[in-house]
Amino acid sequence: QSVLTQPPSVSAAPGQKVTISCSGTSSNIGNNYVSWYQQLPGTAPKLLIYDNNKRPSGTPDRFSGSKSGTSATLGITGLQTGDEADYYCGTWDSTLSVFGGGTRVTVL
Amino acid sequence: QLQLQESGPGLVKASESLSLTCAVSGGSMSSNNYFWGWIRQPPGKGLECIGYIYYSGSTYYNPSLKSRVNISVDTSKNQFSLKLSSVTTADTALYYCARGGGYYDSNGYSRYHFDYWGQGTLVPVSS
């Protein structure tokens, strides 16, 4: 049972938009910043978004993040086949790093 | 470019200890601006932070694993290690090491995140 709640899967056709929600509580998302990680099949997670909405160099601007209250959202526009992956949200609860259970994005 | 590489035994027996090392290259660990963590992923499941360590040696462990975990750093070798004792089959997972960075803002909100990850090493625990 993960601390943060994400939908197990989302899907859309190429070129479309998907959003992934991440729900937490006041002790984690509500009082900390959120990061997002992309895990392509058979690879390690990679930092995609940090500080709720900042993109590291290398993250396309098709990826965006937002946070409101105790929830966060990752958006992917112009969906590509290469975006098929598992996506995890992460934040902190006191001194513990916590993650969501992951959302699989499927490009139809 | 910073790189992290996990190493350790391929298989561990239940009730024994699991030991892994993460070698850091392309940069020095000797800064308290960063911390060095272990994160695991059971097959087909999500991510779980085991704990992390600062260069100074300060450690923080997941309360659910705290009684069985020890993380240490070897600054002379630029590496850090994980020891998990009394393992069971539930500890079977992909184990990743990662670098953490960020800071607390003026409101005390954490802006920390993991920015570099190792490729991971699968550790099966046999019964």
mmCIF file of N, CA and C in Angstrom, chain A residues 46-97:
data_model
loop_
_atom_site.group_PDB
_atom_site.id
_atom_site.type_symbol
_atom_site.label_atom_id
_atom_site.label_comp_id
_atom_site.label_asym_id
_atom_site.label_seq_id
_atom_site.Cartn_x
_atom_site.Cartn_y
_atom_site.Cartn_z
ATOM 1 N N LYS A 46 13.644 7.865 -13.657
ATOM 2 C CA LYS A 46 14.392 9.063 -14.041
ATOM 3 C C LYS A 46 13.577 10.282 -13.606
ATOM 4 N N LEU A 47 14.258 11.265 -13.031
ATOM 5 C CA LEU A 47 13.560 12.478 -12.591
ATOM 6 C C LEU A 47 12.972 13.209 -13.788
ATOM 7 N N LEU A 48 11.660 13.473 -13.729
ATOM 8 C CA LEU A 48 10.950 14.102 -14.835
ATOM 9 C C LEU A 48 10.533 15.543 -14.498
ATOM 10 N N ILE A 49 10.030 15.715 -13.285
ATOM 11 C CA ILE A 49 9.552 17.006 -12.792
ATOM 12 C C ILE A 49 9.981 17.119 -11.333
ATOM 13 N N TYR A 50 10.404 18.303 -10.899
ATOM 14 C CA TYR A 50 10.692 18.533 -9.483
ATOM 15 C C TYR A 50 10.110 19.875 -9.056
ATOM 16 N N ASP A 51 10.066 20.104 -7.768
ATOM 17 C CA ASP A 51 9.489 21.346 -7.243
ATOM 18 C C ASP A 51 8.102 21.630 -7.830
ATOM 19 N N ASN A 52 7.287 20.609 -7.913
ATOM 20 C CA ASN A 52 5.907 20.648 -8.425
ATOM 21 C C ASN A 52 5.812 20.812 -9.934
ATOM 22 N N ASN A 53 6.631 21.694 -10.504
ATOM 23 C CA ASN A 53 6.418 22.036 -11.912
ATOM 24 C C ASN A 53 7.678 22.393 -12.685
ATOM 25 N N LYS A 54 8.841 22.104 -12.128
ATOM 26 C CA LYS A 54 10.081 22.432 -12.836
ATOM 27 C C LYS A 54 10.598 21.231 -13.601
ATOM 28 N N ARG A 55 11.120 21.474 -14.786
ATOM 29 C CA ARG A 55 11.651 20.410 -15.616
ATOM 30 C C ARG A 55 13.174 20.442 -15.614
ATOM 31 N N PRO A 56 13.805 19.288 -15.278
ATOM 32 C CA PRO A 56 15.267 19.216 -15.428
ATOM 33 C C PRO A 56 15.608 19.348 -16.903
ATOM 34 N N SER A 57 16.847 19.718 -17.189
ATOM 35 C CA SER A 57 17.258 19.762 -18.580
ATOM 36 C C SER A 57 17.087 18.373 -19.170
ATOM 37 N N GLY A 58 16.508 18.328 -20.344
ATOM 38 C CA GLY A 58 16.261 17.046 -20.976
ATOM 39 C C GLY A 58 14.807 16.614 -20.934
ATOM 40 N N THR A 59 14.024 17.200 -20.034
ATOM 41 C CA THR A 59 12.598 16.877 -20.010
ATOM 42 C C THR A 59 11.864 17.785 -20.995
ATOM 43 N N PRO A 60 11.191 17.194 -21.993
ATOM 44 C CA PRO A 60 10.474 18.026 -22.973
ATOM 45 C C PRO A 60 9.367 18.841 -22.310
ATOM 46 N N ASP A 61 9.046 19.978 -22.920
ATOM 47 C CA ASP A 61 8.010 20.832 -22.333
ATOM 48 C C ASP A 61 6.609 20.270 -22.564
ATOM 49 N N ARG A 62 6.518 19.097 -23.189
ATOM 50 C CA ARG A 62 5.220 18.404 -23.280
ATOM 51 C C ARG A 62 4.790 17.880 -21.914
ATOM 52 N N PHE A 63 5.755 17.786 -21.001
ATOM 53 C CA PHE A 63 5.476 17.309 -19.645
ATOM 54 C C PHE A 63 5.327 18.508 -18.707
ATOM 55 N N SER A 64 4.268 18.498 -17.903
ATOM 56 C CA SER A 64 4.040 19.599 -16.972
ATOM 57 C C SER A 64 3.532 19.053 -15.654
ATOM 58 N N GLY A 65 3.788 19.801 -14.592
ATOM 59 C CA GLY A 65 3.329 19.393 -13.275
ATOM 60 C C GLY A 65 2.644 20.537 -12.567
ATOM 61 N N SER A 66 1.722 20.178 -11.704
ATOM 62 C CA SER A 66 1.033 21.186 -10.897
ATOM 63 C C SER A 66 0.668 20.567 -9.557
ATOM 64 N N LYS A 67 0.371 21.445 -8.597
ATOM 65 C CA LYS A 67 -0.033 20.976 -7.268
ATOM 66 C C LYS A 67 -1.087 21.914 -6.709
ATOM 67 N N SER A 68 -2.068 21.323 -6.073
ATOM 68 C CA SER A 68 -3.099 22.108 -5.406
ATOM 69 C C SER A 68 -3.505 21.385 -4.134
ATOM 70 N N GLY A 69 -3.276 22.036 -3.011
ATOM 71 C CA GLY A 69 -3.643 21.413 -1.734
ATOM 72 C C GLY A 69 -2.879 20.123 -1.493
ATOM 73 N N THR A 70 -3.605 19.027 -1.363
ATOM 74 C CA THR A 70 -2.978 17.737 -1.077
ATOM 75 C C THR A 70 -2.939 16.832 -2.296
ATOM 76 N N SER A 71 -3.059 17.422 -3.486
ATOM 77 C CA SER A 71 -2.991 16.633 -4.714
ATOM 78 C C SER A 71 -2.054 17.278 -5.718
ATOM 79 N N ALA A 72 -1.503 16.437 -6.581
ATOM 80 C CA ALA A 72 -0.640 16.911 -7.656
ATOM 81 C C ALA A 72 -1.048 16.235 -8.949
ATOM 82 N N THR A 73 -0.673 16.846 -10.059
ATOM 83 C CA THR A 73 -1.041 16.316 -11.363
ATOM 84 C C THR A 73 0.131 16.412 -12.323
ATOM 85 N N LEU A 74 0.343 15.335 -13.065
ATOM 86 C CA LEU A 74 1.308 15.336 -14.166
ATOM 87 C C LEU A 74 0.523 15.343 -15.470
ATOM 88 N N GLY A 75 0.882 16.221 -16.376
ATOM 89 C CA GLY A 75 0.235 16.262 -17.674
ATOM 90 C C GLY A 75 1.239 15.956 -18.767
ATOM 91 N N ILE A 76 0.787 15.207 -19.746
ATOM 92 C CA ILE A 76 1.596 14.914 -20.925
ATOM 93 C C ILE A 76 0.768 15.278 -22.152
ATOM 94 N N THR A 77 1.261 16.223 -22.934
ATOM 95 C CA THR A 77 0.566 16.590 -24.166
ATOM 96 C C THR A 77 1.313 16.030 -25.373
ATOM 97 N N GLY A 78 0.643 15.988 -26.515
ATOM 98 C CA GLY A 78 1.282 15.467 -27.720
ATOM 99 C C GLY A 78 1.865 14.081 -27.477
ATOM 100 N N LEU A 79 1.062 13.194 -26.938
ATOM 101 C CA LEU A 79 1.522 11.871 -26.508
ATOM 102 C C LEU A 79 2.249 11.132 -27.631
ATOM 103 N N GLN A 80 3.396 10.531 -27.276
ATOM 104 C CA GLN A 80 4.193 9.776 -28.247
ATOM 105 C C GLN A 80 4.355 8.337 -27.766
ATOM 106 N N THR A 81 4.645 7.437 -28.685
ATOM 107 C CA THR A 81 4.823 6.030 -28.305
ATOM 108 C C THR A 81 5.968 5.887 -27.303
ATOM 109 N N GLY A 82 6.960 6.752 -27.412
ATOM 110 C CA GLY A 82 8.084 6.700 -26.483
ATOM 111 C C GLY A 82 7.743 7.129 -25.075
ATOM 112 N N ASP A 83 6.527 7.631 -24.860
ATOM 113 C CA ASP A 83 6.088 8.031 -23.521
ATOM 114 C C ASP A 83 5.491 6.873 -22.746
ATOM 115 N N GLU A 84 5.342 5.721 -23.406
ATOM 116 C CA GLU A 84 4.813 4.555 -22.700
ATOM 117 C C GLU A 84 5.779 4.162 -21.582
ATOM 118 N N ALA A 85 5.299 4.249 -20.369
ATOM 119 C CA ALA A 85 6.154 4.050 -19.197
ATOM 120 C C ALA A 85 5.294 4.042 -17.949
ATOM 121 N N ASP A 86 5.944 3.770 -16.836
ATOM 122 C CA ASP A 86 5.306 3.946 -15.528
ATOM 123 C C ASP A 86 5.753 5.286 -14.967
ATOM 124 N N TYR A 87 4.816 6.005 -14.364
ATOM 125 C CA TYR A 87 5.107 7.321 -13.808
ATOM 126 C C TYR A 87 4.785 7.317 -12.315
ATOM 127 N N TYR A 88 5.724 7.810 -11.524
ATOM 128 C CA TYR A 88 5.581 7.833 -10.073
ATOM 129 C C TYR A 88 5.664 9.266 -9.548
ATOM 130 N N CYS A 89 4.770 9.591 -8.638
ATOM 131 C CA CYS A 89 4.907 10.852 -7.921
ATOM 132 C C CYS A 89 5.660 10.582 -6.624
ATOM 133 N N GLY A 90 6.320 11.606 -6.122
ATOM 134 C CA GLY A 90 7.071 11.464 -4.889
ATOM 135 C C GLY A 90 7.068 12.766 -4.111
ATOM 136 N N THR A 91 7.141 12.654 -2.813
ATOM 137 C CA THR A 91 7.268 13.819 -1.955
ATOM 138 C C THR A 91 7.851 13.374 -0.622
ATOM 139 N N TRP A 92 7.663 14.170 0.395
ATOM 140 C CA TRP A 92 8.243 13.851 1.698
ATOM 141 C C TRP A 92 7.170 13.892 2.777
ATOM 142 N N ASP A 93 7.351 13.023 3.741
ATOM 143 C CA ASP A 93 6.486 12.988 4.921
ATOM 144 C C ASP A 93 7.429 12.993 6.116
ATOM 145 N N SER A 94 7.591 14.164 6.705
ATOM 146 C CA SER A 94 8.648 14.369 7.688
ATOM 147 C C SER A 94 9.982 14.100 7.002
ATOM 148 N N THR A 95 10.786 13.196 7.528
ATOM 149 C CA THR A 95 12.092 12.928 6.911
ATOM 150 C C THR A 95 12.078 11.697 6.018
ATOM 151 N N LEU A 96 10.898 11.199 5.700
ATOM 152 C CA LEU A 96 10.785 10.003 4.853
ATOM 153 C C LEU A 96 10.329 10.374 3.457
ATOM 154 N N SER A 97 11.062 9.871 2.466
ATOM 155 C CA SER A 97 10.638 10.024 1.079
ATOM 156 C C SER A 97 9.519 9.028 0.790
#
